[in-house]
mmCIF file of C-alpha atoms in Angstrom:
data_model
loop_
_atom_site.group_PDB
_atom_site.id
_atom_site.type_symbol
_atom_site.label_atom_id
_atom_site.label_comp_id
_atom_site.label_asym_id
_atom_site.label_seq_id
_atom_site.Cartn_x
_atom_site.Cartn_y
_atom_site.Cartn_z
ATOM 1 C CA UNK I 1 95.626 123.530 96.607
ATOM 2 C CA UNK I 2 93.112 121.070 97.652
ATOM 3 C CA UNK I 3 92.797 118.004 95.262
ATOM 4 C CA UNK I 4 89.017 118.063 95.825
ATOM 5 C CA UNK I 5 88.892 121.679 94.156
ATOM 6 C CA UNK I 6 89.872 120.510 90.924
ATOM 7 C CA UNK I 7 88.068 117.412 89.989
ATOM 8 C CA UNK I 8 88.360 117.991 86.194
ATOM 9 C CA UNK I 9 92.166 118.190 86.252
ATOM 10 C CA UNK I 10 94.432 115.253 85.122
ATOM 11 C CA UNK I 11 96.851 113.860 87.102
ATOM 12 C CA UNK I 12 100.378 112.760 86.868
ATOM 13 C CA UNK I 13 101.192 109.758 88.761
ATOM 14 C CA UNK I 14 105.644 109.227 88.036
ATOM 15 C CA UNK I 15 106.667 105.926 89.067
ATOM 16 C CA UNK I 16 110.472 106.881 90.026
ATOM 17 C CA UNK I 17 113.544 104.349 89.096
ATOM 18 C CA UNK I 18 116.353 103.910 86.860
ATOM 19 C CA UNK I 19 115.977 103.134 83.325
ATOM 20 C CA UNK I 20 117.335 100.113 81.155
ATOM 21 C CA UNK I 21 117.058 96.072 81.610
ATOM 22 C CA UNK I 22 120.055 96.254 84.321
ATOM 23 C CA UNK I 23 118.040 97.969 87.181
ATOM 24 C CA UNK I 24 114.586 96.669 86.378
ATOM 25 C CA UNK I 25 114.239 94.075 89.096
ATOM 26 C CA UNK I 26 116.269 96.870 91.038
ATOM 27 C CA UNK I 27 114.544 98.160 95.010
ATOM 28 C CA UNK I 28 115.202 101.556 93.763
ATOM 29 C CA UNK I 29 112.662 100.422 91.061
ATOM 30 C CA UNK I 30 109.203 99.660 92.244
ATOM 31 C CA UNK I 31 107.895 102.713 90.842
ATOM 32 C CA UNK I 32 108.428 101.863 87.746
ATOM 33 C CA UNK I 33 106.645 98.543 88.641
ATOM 34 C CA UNK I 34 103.918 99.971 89.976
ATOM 35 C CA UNK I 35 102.964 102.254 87.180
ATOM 36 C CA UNK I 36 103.800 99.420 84.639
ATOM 37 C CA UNK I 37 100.836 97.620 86.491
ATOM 38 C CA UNK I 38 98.962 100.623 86.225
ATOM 39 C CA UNK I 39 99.346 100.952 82.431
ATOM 40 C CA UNK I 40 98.490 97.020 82.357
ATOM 41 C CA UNK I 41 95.541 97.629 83.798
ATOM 42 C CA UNK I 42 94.249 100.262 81.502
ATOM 43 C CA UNK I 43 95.185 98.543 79.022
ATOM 44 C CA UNK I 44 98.085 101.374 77.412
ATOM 45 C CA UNK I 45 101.871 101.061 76.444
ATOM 46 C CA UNK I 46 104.278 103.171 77.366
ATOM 47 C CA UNK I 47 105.941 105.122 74.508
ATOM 48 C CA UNK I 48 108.392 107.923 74.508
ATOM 49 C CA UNK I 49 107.097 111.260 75.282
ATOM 50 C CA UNK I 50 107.938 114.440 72.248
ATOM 51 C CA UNK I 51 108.346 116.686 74.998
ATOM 52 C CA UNK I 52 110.114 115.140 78.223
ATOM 53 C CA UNK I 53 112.813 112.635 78.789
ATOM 54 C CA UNK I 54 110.242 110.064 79.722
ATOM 55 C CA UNK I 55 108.074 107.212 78.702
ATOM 56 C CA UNK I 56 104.195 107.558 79.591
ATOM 57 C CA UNK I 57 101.046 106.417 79.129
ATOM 58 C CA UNK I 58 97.566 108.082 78.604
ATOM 59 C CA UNK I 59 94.385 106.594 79.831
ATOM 60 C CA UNK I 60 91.481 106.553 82.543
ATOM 61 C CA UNK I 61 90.712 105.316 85.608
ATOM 62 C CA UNK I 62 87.601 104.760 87.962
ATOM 63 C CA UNK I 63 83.662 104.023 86.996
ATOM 64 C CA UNK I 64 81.823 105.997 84.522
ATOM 65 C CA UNK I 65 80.816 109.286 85.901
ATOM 66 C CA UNK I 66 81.956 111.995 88.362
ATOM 67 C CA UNK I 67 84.605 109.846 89.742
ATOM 68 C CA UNK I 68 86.334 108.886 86.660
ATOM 69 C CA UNK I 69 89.376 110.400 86.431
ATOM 70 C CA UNK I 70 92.333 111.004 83.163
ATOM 71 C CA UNK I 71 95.668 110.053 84.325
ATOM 72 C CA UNK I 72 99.155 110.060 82.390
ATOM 73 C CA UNK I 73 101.703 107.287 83.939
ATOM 74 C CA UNK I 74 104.916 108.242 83.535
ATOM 75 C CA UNK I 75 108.589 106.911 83.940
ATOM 76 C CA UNK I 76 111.025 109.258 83.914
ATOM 77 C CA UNK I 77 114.220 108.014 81.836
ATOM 78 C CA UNK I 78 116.708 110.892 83.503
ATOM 79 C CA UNK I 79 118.022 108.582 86.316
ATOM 80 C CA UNK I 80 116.645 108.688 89.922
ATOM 81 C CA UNK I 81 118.709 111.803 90.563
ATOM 82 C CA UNK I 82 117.262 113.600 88.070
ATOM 83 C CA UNK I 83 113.664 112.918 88.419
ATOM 84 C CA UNK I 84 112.893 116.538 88.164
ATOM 85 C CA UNK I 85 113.282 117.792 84.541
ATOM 86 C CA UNK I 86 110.869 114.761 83.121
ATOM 87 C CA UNK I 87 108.694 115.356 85.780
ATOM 88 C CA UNK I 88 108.321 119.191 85.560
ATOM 89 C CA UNK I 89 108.167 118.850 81.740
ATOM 90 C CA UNK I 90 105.075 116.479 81.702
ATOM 91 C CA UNK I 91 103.106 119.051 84.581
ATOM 92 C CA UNK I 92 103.735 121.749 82.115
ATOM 93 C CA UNK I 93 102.947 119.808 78.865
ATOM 94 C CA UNK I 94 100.046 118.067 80.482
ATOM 95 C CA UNK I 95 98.835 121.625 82.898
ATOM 96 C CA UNK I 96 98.746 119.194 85.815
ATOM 97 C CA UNK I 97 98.186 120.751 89.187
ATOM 98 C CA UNK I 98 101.261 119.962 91.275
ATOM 99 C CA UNK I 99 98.555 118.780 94.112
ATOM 100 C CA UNK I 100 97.426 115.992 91.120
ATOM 101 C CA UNK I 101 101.309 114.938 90.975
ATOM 102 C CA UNK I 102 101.549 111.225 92.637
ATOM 103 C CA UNK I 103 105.177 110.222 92.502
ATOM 104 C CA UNK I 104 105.337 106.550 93.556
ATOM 105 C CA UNK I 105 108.756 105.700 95.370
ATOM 106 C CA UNK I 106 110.715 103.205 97.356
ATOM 107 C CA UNK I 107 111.231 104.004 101.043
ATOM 108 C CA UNK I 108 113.793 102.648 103.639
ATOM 109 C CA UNK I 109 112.011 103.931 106.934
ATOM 110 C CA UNK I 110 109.209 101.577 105.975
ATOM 111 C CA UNK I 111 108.732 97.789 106.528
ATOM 112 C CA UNK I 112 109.109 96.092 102.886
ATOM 113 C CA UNK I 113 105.788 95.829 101.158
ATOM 114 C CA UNK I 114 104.105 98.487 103.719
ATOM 115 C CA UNK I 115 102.425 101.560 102.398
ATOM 116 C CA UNK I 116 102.329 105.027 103.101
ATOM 117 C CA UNK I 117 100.125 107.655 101.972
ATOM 118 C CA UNK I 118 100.926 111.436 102.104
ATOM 119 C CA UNK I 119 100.701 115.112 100.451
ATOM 120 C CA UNK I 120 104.158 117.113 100.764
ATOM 121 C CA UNK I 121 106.532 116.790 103.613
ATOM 122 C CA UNK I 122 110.499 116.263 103.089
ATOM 123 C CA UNK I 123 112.488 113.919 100.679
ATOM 124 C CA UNK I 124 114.045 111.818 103.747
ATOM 125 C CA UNK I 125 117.396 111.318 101.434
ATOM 126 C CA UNK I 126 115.149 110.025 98.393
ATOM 127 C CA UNK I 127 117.143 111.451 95.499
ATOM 128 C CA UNK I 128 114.402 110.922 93.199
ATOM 129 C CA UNK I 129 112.167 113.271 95.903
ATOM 130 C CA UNK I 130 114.421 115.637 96.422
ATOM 131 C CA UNK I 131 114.801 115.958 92.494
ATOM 132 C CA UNK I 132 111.423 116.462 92.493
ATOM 133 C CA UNK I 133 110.690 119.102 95.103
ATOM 134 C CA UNK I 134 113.512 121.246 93.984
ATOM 135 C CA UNK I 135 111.127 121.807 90.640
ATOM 136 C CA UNK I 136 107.781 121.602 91.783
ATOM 137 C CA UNK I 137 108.260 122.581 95.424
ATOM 138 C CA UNK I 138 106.448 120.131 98.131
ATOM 139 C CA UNK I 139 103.279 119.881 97.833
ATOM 140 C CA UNK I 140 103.078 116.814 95.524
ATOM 141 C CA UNK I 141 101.134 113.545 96.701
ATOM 142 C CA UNK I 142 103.701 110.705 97.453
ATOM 143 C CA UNK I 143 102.881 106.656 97.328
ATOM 144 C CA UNK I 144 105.917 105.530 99.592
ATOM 145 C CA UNK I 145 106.253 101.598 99.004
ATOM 146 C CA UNK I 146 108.463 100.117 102.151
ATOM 147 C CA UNK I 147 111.615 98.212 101.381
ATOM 148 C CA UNK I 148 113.169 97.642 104.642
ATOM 149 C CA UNK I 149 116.643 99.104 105.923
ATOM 150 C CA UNK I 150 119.875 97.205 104.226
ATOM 151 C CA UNK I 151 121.123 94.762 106.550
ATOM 152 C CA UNK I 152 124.214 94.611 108.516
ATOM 153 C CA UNK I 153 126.357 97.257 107.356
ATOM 154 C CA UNK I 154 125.429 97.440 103.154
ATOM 155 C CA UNK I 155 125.615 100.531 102.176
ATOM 156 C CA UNK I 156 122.270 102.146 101.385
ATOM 157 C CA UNK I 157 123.390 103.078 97.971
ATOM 158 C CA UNK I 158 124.230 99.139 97.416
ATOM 159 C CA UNK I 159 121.277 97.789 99.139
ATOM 160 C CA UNK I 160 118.490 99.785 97.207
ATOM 161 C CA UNK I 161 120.194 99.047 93.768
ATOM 162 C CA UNK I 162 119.958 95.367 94.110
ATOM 163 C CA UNK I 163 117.209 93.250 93.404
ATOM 164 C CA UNK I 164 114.432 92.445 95.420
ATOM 165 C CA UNK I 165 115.794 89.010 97.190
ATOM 166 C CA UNK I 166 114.272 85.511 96.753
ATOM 167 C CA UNK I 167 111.896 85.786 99.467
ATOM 168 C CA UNK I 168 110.815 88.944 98.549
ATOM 169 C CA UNK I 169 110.451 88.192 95.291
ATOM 170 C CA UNK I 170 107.673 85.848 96.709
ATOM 171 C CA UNK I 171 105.545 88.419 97.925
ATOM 172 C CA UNK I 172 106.569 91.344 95.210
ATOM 173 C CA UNK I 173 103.572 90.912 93.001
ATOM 174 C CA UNK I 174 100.934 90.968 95.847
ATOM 175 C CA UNK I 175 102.557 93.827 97.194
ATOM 176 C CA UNK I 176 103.443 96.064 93.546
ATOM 177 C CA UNK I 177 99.284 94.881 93.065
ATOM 178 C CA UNK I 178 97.984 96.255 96.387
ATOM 179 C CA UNK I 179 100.274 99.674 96.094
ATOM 180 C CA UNK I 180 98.800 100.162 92.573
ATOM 181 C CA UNK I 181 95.207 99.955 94.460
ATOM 182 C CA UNK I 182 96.367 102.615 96.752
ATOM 183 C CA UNK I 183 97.157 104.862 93.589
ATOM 184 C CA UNK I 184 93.826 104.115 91.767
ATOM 185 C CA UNK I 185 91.987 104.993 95.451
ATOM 186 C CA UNK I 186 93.777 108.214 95.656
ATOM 187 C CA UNK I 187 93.109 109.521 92.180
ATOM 188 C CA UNK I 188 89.578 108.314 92.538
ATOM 189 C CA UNK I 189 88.504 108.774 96.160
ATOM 190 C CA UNK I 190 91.262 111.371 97.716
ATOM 191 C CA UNK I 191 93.879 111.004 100.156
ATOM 192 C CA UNK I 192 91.823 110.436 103.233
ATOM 193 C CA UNK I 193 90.336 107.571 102.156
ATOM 194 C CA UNK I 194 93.261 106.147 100.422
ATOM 195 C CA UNK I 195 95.137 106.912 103.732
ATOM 196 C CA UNK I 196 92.386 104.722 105.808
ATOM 197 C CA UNK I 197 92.372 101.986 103.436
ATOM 198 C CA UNK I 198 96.279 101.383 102.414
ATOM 199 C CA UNK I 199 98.552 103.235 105.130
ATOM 200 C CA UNK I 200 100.084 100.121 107.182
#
C-alpha cells in the first residue's frame, strides 16, 4: 500500500529497546529515546496500554490542516526479541495500516548518529525487526539510527547492550533530536522527502 493513499489513517511509530532503568542508556535503546522525544514534544506521557504489552502515547503532529497527522508512540515492554506481539496488538487495536508502521531502531551497518530512511526490506540480524516482520510481514517503514560496528572483537550482543560511550554521549542528544525530525518528516511529508532530507 502506498502511504499517500491513506492520508486519514493513524500511524504507529514503535521505538524498539529493552525495558527497565538497567538498559535505558543502552545502544540497543535509541528507539525508545527517540520516541520519548517524540512524546516530549507533543507534549503526552507514556502510560500502559489495556490491550498490548506496551507503553504509548496518543497525540498529533504537523500544522493545522491536510498535513496534520494522529500518531500513537509506542514502546514495546516484551524485550527486543519480542517486539512483535506489542506491536501487532497496537496495529490491530489502533486499525493502523502496516505501510503507517514506523519502527525506529538501532543499526550496526551504519556510522553512529547517521540516518537511514526506508519502507520494507530484510531485518539484517535486528531481533527487534525480525520480531516484527514475522507478524506484520515487510512492508513496514523503518527509521534506522547508526551506531557503529563494536570494536575489536566485542561481541555484537555485548557491544549494542552497553551504553552509548562518553564521547558519544556528547553528540547523543543532537543526534536522538535530528532522528526524531526524520520521523515527524515522514509522517508529515512521506518517505521521499524524508529520504532527501535525513538519509546520510
Amino acid at each position: 500500500m502506498d502511504v499517500t493513499t491513506d492520508a486519514g489513517a493513524p500511524w504507529l511509530i514503535a521505538g524498539l529497546g529493552n525495558p527497565g532503568p538497567e538498559y535505558a542508556g543502552n545502544r540497543h535503546n535509541v528507539g525508545f529515546m527517540v520516541v520519548d522525544l517524540l512524546a516530549e514534544r507533543i507534549g503526552g506521557r507514556f502510560k500502559r496500554h489495556g490491550k498490548a504489552q506496551a507503553q504509548v502515547v496518543e497525540g498529533r503532529v504537523g500544522p493545522p490542516g491536510p498535513l496534520n497527522r494522529r500518531v500513537i508512540l509506542a514502546k514495546p515492554l516484551s524485550y527486543m526479541n519480542l517486539s512483535g506481539g506489542p506491536v501487532t496488538a497496537l496495529r490491530d487495536f489502533y486499525k493502523v495500516p502496516v505501510a503507517n508502521v514506523v519502527a525506529v531502531h538501532d543499526e550496526l551497518d551504519i556510522d553512529y548518529g547517521a540516518l537511514r530512511l526506508k519502507l520494507g526490506g530484510g531485518d539484517n540480524g535486528h531481533n527487534g525487526l525480525k520480531s516484527i516482520t514475522k507478524a506484520l510481514g515487510s512492508d513496514y517503514h523503518r527509521v534506522r539510527f547508526g551506531i557503529g560496528r563494536p570494536p575489536g572483537r566485542m561481541p555484537v550482543a555485548d557491544f549494542v547492550l552497553r551504553d552509548f560511550s562518553s564521547s558519544e554521549r556528547k553528540e547523543l542528544g543532537y543526534f536522538v533530536d535530528r532522528a526524531a525530525d526524520a520521523v515527524e518528516c515522514l509522517v508529515i511529508e512521506g518517505l521521499e522527502r524524508a529520504q532527501g532530507t535525513y538519509n546520510s
